[in-house]
Amino acid sequence: MQRTAHITLQGKGGCFKSGITALIAQHLAANAPRPVQCIDTDPVNRTFSRITALGVQGLELLNDHQQIDSRQFDTMIGHILDHDGDTVIDTGAAVFVPLKAYLVESDALGLLTAEDIRTVIHVPLIGGLDFVETANGLAAILDDLPDADVVAWCNPFFGPVEYQGRGIEDSALYKDNRERFAGIVDMMKTDPATFGMDISEMRRDGLTYQQAIQHPDYTAVARHRLKRVWAYYCNTLDGLDIGQKATATA
């Protein structure tokens, strides 16, 4: 059975990369026939690592001089190759440029493809003034990493995810690369004072959605809201093309 490697990648900070990574990992863990390997490479905020139920491994990408240790990228690819199942990797904004450069220079994604491992890169897009910056990050990934499929995650926290009234599906970037997209996720727009606070507390406590939904210390209303959020993303991820990819036969 084909394996998959999921990498959340974006050069802009504060766009919910770790939250997206956690959603992917939890969904795969609930549905995959084999254990999911989770790796946290964010050198600044190890938010993904807090979710103890996922058994997240930390991978240090900075050396003692706080510089990128490119050899550790080899270790990351080795973990993907050696694992008999799917892999989910969280990254930080600080490693966007060096990681992308490493993947290009080493042809690491070509190696994964040769080993029948499908790479899916999950790219957050945010609304408001930073939409163009995050869209440029998506464009760079599409241009530089042709062996990967992509999923665009549209996060409306800072405003509509659009430019001059046009969303990503209406853009030339999407239309010119339609075959590369494994899906587009319209992230759930929630009230920061209710849903947002519930999600923040769940992340602070290092819980999965399923754990939080059943946690006796959370109020019934909070558990109900989290259940709605989890159901929304389960339905959304079920509809994406992010699993085993059919291989053409002669």
XYZ file of N, CA, C and O in Angstrom, residues 23 26-27 30-31 153 185-188 190 195 199 202 208-213 222-240:
156
model
N -4.687 18.694 12.887
C -5.928 18.181 12.289
C -5.632 17.021 11.334
O -6.311 15.983 11.362
N -4.502 13.896 13.371
C -5.597 13.250 14.091
C -6.534 12.516 13.144
O -7.014 11.414 13.455
N -6.792 13.115 11.997
C -7.674 12.459 11.032
C -7.034 11.181 10.490
O -7.694 10.135 10.397
N -7.003 8.390 13.079
C -8.315 7.780 13.307
C -8.740 6.867 12.172
O -9.629 6.025 12.359
N -8.087 6.997 11.013
C -8.561 6.261 9.836
C -7.520 5.390 9.154
O -7.886 4.476 8.405
N -5.164 25.702 2.559
C -6.046 25.862 3.712
C -6.353 27.349 3.876
O -5.463 28.129 4.220
N -9.299 23.709 1.425
C -10.068 23.659 2.666
C -10.480 25.076 3.051
O -9.625 25.942 3.257
N -11.782 25.298 3.133
C -12.291 26.549 3.694
C -12.417 26.329 5.201
O -13.331 25.636 5.663
N -11.483 26.884 5.939
C -11.460 26.641 7.374
C -12.679 27.258 8.055
O -13.222 28.274 7.599
N -13.105 26.619 9.108
C -14.324 27.007 9.803
C -14.139 28.376 10.456
O -13.195 28.593 11.205
N -15.003 30.852 13.166
C -15.553 30.696 14.503
C -15.386 31.972 15.318
O -14.530 32.806 15.021
N -15.683 29.407 20.439
C -14.961 28.330 19.767
C -13.450 28.531 19.862
O -12.697 27.598 20.134
N -10.702 25.959 21.541
C -9.598 25.365 20.792
C -8.267 25.726 21.437
O -7.362 24.883 21.543
N -7.802 23.556 24.499
C -7.494 22.190 24.090
C -6.030 22.075 23.678
O -5.336 21.118 24.076
N -6.120 15.870 21.983
C -6.735 15.727 20.673
C -8.190 16.171 20.782
O -8.732 16.325 21.886
N -8.839 16.335 19.627
C -10.262 16.679 19.661
C -11.059 15.585 20.361
O -11.941 15.873 21.189
N -10.775 14.332 20.053
C -11.538 13.248 20.654
C -11.350 13.199 22.160
O -12.292 12.903 22.901
N -10.153 13.494 22.645
C -9.924 13.542 24.091
C -10.679 14.702 24.723
O -11.301 14.549 25.778
N -10.615 15.870 24.093
C -11.278 17.050 24.652
C -12.790 16.893 24.678
O -13.457 17.314 25.637
N -13.335 16.269 23.641
C -14.786 16.073 23.557
C -15.300 15.225 24.715
O -16.447 15.363 25.156
N -18.697 23.585 25.887
C -17.393 23.591 25.224
C -17.171 22.278 24.472
O -16.690 22.284 23.340
N -17.519 21.155 25.093
C -17.357 19.863 24.421
C -18.229 19.786 23.179
O -17.811 19.243 22.143
N -19.425 20.353 23.262
C -20.323 20.334 22.107
C -19.756 21.176 20.961
O -19.820 20.772 19.795
N -19.188 22.338 21.298
C -18.596 23.170 20.251
C -17.412 22.459 19.600
O -17.259 22.471 18.370
N -16.548 21.853 20.415
C -15.396 21.135 19.858
C -15.841 19.951 19.006
O -15.207 19.645 17.990
N -16.908 19.301 19.400
C -17.444 18.188 18.606
C -17.883 18.683 17.230
O -17.666 18.013 16.212
N -18.487 19.859 17.176
C -18.913 20.438 15.897
C -17.707 20.762 15.018
O -17.722 20.501 13.807
N -16.662 21.334 15.637
C -15.463 21.664 14.862
C -14.819 20.394 14.312
O -14.456 20.319 13.129
N -14.681 19.385 15.144
C -14.057 18.130 14.719
C -14.856 17.469 13.603
O -14.290 16.980 12.619
N -16.179 17.476 13.716
C -17.030 16.895 12.669
C -16.860 17.647 11.353
O -16.817 17.034 10.271
N -16.748 18.971 11.443
C -16.561 19.780 10.240
C -15.283 19.376 9.516
O -15.283 19.166 8.291
N -14.179 19.264 10.255
C -12.912 18.944 9.605
C -12.832 17.482 9.187
O -12.188 17.170 8.176
N -13.469 16.584 9.915
C -13.520 15.187 9.470
C -14.227 15.088 8.123
O -13.745 14.416 7.202
N -15.366 15.756 8.003
C -16.095 15.737 6.729
C -15.278 16.376 5.617
O -15.260 15.889 4.480
N -14.596 17.473 5.936
C -13.785 18.160 4.934
C -12.617 17.296 4.488
O -12.356 17.145 3.281
N -11.888 16.712 5.427
C -10.721 15.900 5.086
C -11.131 14.617 4.371
O -10.396 14.124 3.509
N -12.298 14.087 4.706
C -12.803 12.909 3.986
C -12.982 13.211 2.502
O -12.860 12.311 1.664
N -13.278 14.465 2.186
C -13.527 14.843 0.796
C -12.285 15.226 0.016
O -12.377 15.507 -1.184
N -11.116 15.236 0.660
C -9.881 15.604 -0.030
C -9.208 14.383 -0.644
O -9.374 13.259 -0.177
